[in-house]
Amino acid sequence: MQVESHDYSVGFITPQSVMKSVVQISCLDDATGQFGYDGQGIIYAQVDNYLYIATAKHCLPRSNTKLLEITTIDKKKVDFIDYRIVYNPNDVDAGMIEVRLQNNSDENYYAATNSMIVSNKILIGDTAIVESIFNSRNIVTKNAIITSGTTGSFSPYKTEPGDSGSPVIGRYGVIGLVSGSYVGNNTSYFVPIEEFEILYVYFRHAN
């Protein structure tokens, strides 16, 4: 398989521009009473006083009553009133949080724009850049080759705890979010970004 090399600084979405929309998701551990780091996500959109955060389903709390912390890349805690969660109805590891900000909040968060998020642009054999930000390794950028568009897999890349929800960036923009790794090999998988669009549409029609 011939692999084409791409310069992501010319004519393509840069990892640095996507990185600004990445957040850390932490849920309160009932046993310890501490917030544990559960994963990452991207701010998919901001509409008025609402943030929409896309992430892997397994990073989300199991109820809307569980205490949740969301931290931006510049280490700011998102100040919100409450939140709702929704899971993708298909059997995929995709979820979204709708966060209602404080009524007097004039904070504008850096949301991934339409030009950053691309559907149906998964190119087999193309180079993908995986940005993992909030973990013990600090900011980690890894290159991988997309091996499947149906299952959203790429290699060589082995996810580590805290990678889930990291953006996978193809030549045209964010094509998905990291979900996990296959047991016993160096191939990982991601959820295509269009699976999150379903959830955003649901929230916008429900409001």
PDB file of C-alpha atoms in Angstrom, residues 98-187:
ATOM      1  CA  GLU A  98     -25.136  19.328  26.434  1.00  0.00           C
ATOM      2  CA  VAL A  99     -23.841  21.790  29.046  1.00  0.00           C
ATOM      3  CA  ARG A 100     -25.982  24.735  30.151  1.00  0.00           C
ATOM      4  CA  LEU A 101     -23.687  27.601  31.081  1.00  0.00           C
ATOM      5  CA  GLN A 102     -24.392  30.144  33.796  1.00  0.00           C
ATOM      6  CA  ASN A 103     -27.003  32.677  32.626  1.00  0.00           C
ATOM      7  CA  ASN A 104     -24.636  35.593  33.114  1.00  0.00           C
ATOM      8  CA  SER A 105     -21.762  33.878  31.355  1.00  0.00           C
ATOM      9  CA  ASP A 106     -20.230  35.835  28.510  1.00  0.00           C
ATOM     10  CA  GLU A 107     -17.535  33.218  27.945  1.00  0.00           C
ATOM     11  CA  ASN A 108     -16.984  32.229  24.345  1.00  0.00           C
ATOM     12  CA  TYR A 109     -15.392  28.825  24.073  1.00  0.00           C
ATOM     13  CA  TYR A 110     -13.363  27.623  21.141  1.00  0.00           C
ATOM     14  CA  ALA A 111     -15.660  25.225  19.328  1.00  0.00           C
ATOM     15  CA  ALA A 112     -14.601  23.099  16.406  1.00  0.00           C
ATOM     16  CA  THR A 113     -16.083  24.866  13.397  1.00  0.00           C
ATOM     17  CA  ASN A 114     -17.848  23.339  10.424  1.00  0.00           C
ATOM     18  CA  SER A 115     -14.644  23.712   8.463  1.00  0.00           C
ATOM     19  CA  MET A 116     -12.806  21.555  11.024  1.00  0.00           C
ATOM     20  CA  ILE A 117     -15.330  18.722  11.245  1.00  0.00           C
ATOM     21  CA  VAL A 118     -15.740  16.638   8.113  1.00  0.00           C
ATOM     22  CA  SER A 119     -18.071  13.743   7.368  1.00  0.00           C
ATOM     23  CA  ASN A 120     -17.443  11.002   4.828  1.00  0.00           C
ATOM     24  CA  LYS A 121     -13.835  12.092   4.343  1.00  0.00           C
ATOM     25  CA  ILE A 122     -12.123   8.979   5.738  1.00  0.00           C
ATOM     26  CA  LEU A 123      -9.498   8.034   3.176  1.00  0.00           C
ATOM     27  CA  ILE A 124      -8.029   4.533   3.455  1.00  0.00           C
ATOM     28  CA  GLY A 125      -4.238   4.671   3.446  1.00  0.00           C
ATOM     29  CA  ASP A 126      -4.187   8.335   4.377  1.00  0.00           C
ATOM     30  CA  THR A 127      -2.156   9.647   7.287  1.00  0.00           C
ATOM     31  CA  ALA A 128      -4.121  10.545  10.411  1.00  0.00           C
ATOM     32  CA  ILE A 129      -2.837  12.649  13.279  1.00  0.00           C
ATOM     33  CA  VAL A 130      -4.062  11.741  16.754  1.00  0.00           C
ATOM     34  CA  GLU A 131      -3.926  14.494  19.378  1.00  0.00           C
ATOM     35  CA  SER A 132      -3.917  13.255  22.970  1.00  0.00           C
ATOM     36  CA  ILE A 133      -3.644  16.178  25.355  1.00  0.00           C
ATOM     37  CA  PHE A 134      -4.902  15.526  28.876  1.00  0.00           C
ATOM     38  CA  ASN A 135      -2.888  12.676  30.320  1.00  0.00           C
ATOM     39  CA  SER A 136       0.400  12.008  32.063  1.00  0.00           C
ATOM     40  CA  ARG A 137       2.234  12.356  28.760  1.00  0.00           C
ATOM     41  CA  ASN A 138       1.010  15.945  28.311  1.00  0.00           C
ATOM     42  CA  ILE A 139       0.469  16.752  24.630  1.00  0.00           C
ATOM     43  CA  VAL A 140       1.177  13.767  22.438  1.00  0.00           C
ATOM     44  CA  THR A 141       0.884  13.775  18.677  1.00  0.00           C
ATOM     45  CA  LYS A 142       1.026  10.469  16.859  1.00  0.00           C
ATOM     46  CA  ASN A 143       0.816   9.670  13.186  1.00  0.00           C
ATOM     47  CA  ALA A 144      -1.076   6.598  12.058  1.00  0.00           C
ATOM     48  CA  ILE A 145      -2.393   5.152   8.816  1.00  0.00           C
ATOM     49  CA  ILE A 146      -6.152   4.775   8.345  1.00  0.00           C
ATOM     50  CA  THR A 147      -6.777   1.105   7.612  1.00  0.00           C
ATOM     51  CA  SER A 148     -10.570   1.019   7.591  1.00  0.00           C
ATOM     52  CA  GLY A 149     -13.345   3.517   7.151  1.00  0.00           C
ATOM     53  CA  THR A 150     -16.212   1.240   8.128  1.00  0.00           C
ATOM     54  CA  THR A 151     -14.907   0.412  11.581  1.00  0.00           C
ATOM     55  CA  GLY A 152     -12.746   3.539  11.764  1.00  0.00           C
ATOM     56  CA  SER A 153      -9.432   1.842  12.497  1.00  0.00           C
ATOM     57  CA  PHE A 154      -5.868   3.033  12.201  1.00  0.00           C
ATOM     58  CA  SER A 155      -2.390   1.692  12.925  1.00  0.00           C
ATOM     59  CA  PRO A 156       0.257   1.553  14.229  1.00  0.00           C
ATOM     60  CA  TYR A 157      -1.300   3.168  17.270  1.00  0.00           C
ATOM     61  CA  LYS A 158      -1.952   1.726  20.713  1.00  0.00           C
ATOM     62  CA  THR A 159      -4.242   3.806  22.881  1.00  0.00           C
ATOM     63  CA  GLU A 160      -3.444   4.418  26.515  1.00  0.00           C
ATOM     64  CA  PRO A 161      -5.774   5.341  29.399  1.00  0.00           C
ATOM     65  CA  GLY A 162      -6.972   8.881  28.860  1.00  0.00           C
ATOM     66  CA  ASP A 163      -6.716   8.806  25.058  1.00  0.00           C
ATOM     67  CA  SER A 164     -10.434   8.134  24.572  1.00  0.00           C
ATOM     68  CA  GLY A 165     -12.236  11.050  22.986  1.00  0.00           C
ATOM     69  CA  SER A 166      -9.060  12.476  21.419  1.00  0.00           C
ATOM     70  CA  PRO A 167      -9.604  13.938  17.946  1.00  0.00           C
ATOM     71  CA  VAL A 168      -8.393  12.008  14.914  1.00  0.00           C
ATOM     72  CA  ILE A 169      -7.401  14.512  12.237  1.00  0.00           C
ATOM     73  CA  GLY A 170      -7.309  13.588   8.569  1.00  0.00           C
ATOM     74  CA  ARG A 171      -6.182  15.767   5.714  1.00  0.00           C
ATOM     75  CA  TYR A 172      -9.501  17.666   5.602  1.00  0.00           C
ATOM     76  CA  GLY A 173     -10.214  17.987   9.313  1.00  0.00           C
ATOM     77  CA  VAL A 174     -11.502  16.006  12.295  1.00  0.00           C
ATOM     78  CA  ILE A 175     -12.784  12.669  10.992  1.00  0.00           C
ATOM     79  CA  GLY A 176     -13.505  10.996  14.325  1.00  0.00           C
ATOM     80  CA  LEU A 177     -12.707  10.532  18.020  1.00  0.00           C
ATOM     81  CA  VAL A 178     -10.543   7.818  19.561  1.00  0.00           C
ATOM     82  CA  SER A 179     -12.439   4.928  21.129  1.00  0.00           C
ATOM     83  CA  GLY A 180      -9.909   2.233  22.073  1.00  0.00           C
ATOM     84  CA  SER A 181      -7.515  -0.471  20.895  1.00  0.00           C
ATOM     85  CA  TYR A 182      -7.963  -3.985  19.658  1.00  0.00           C
ATOM     86  CA  VAL A 183      -6.660  -6.507  22.162  1.00  0.00           C
ATOM     87  CA  GLY A 184      -3.355  -8.090  21.239  1.00  0.00           C
ATOM     88  CA  ASN A 185      -2.253  -5.860  18.369  1.00  0.00           C
ATOM     89  CA  ASN A 186      -1.151  -2.344  17.555  1.00  0.00           C
ATOM     90  CA  THR A 187      -4.351  -1.238  15.861  1.00  0.00           C
TER      91      THR A 187
END
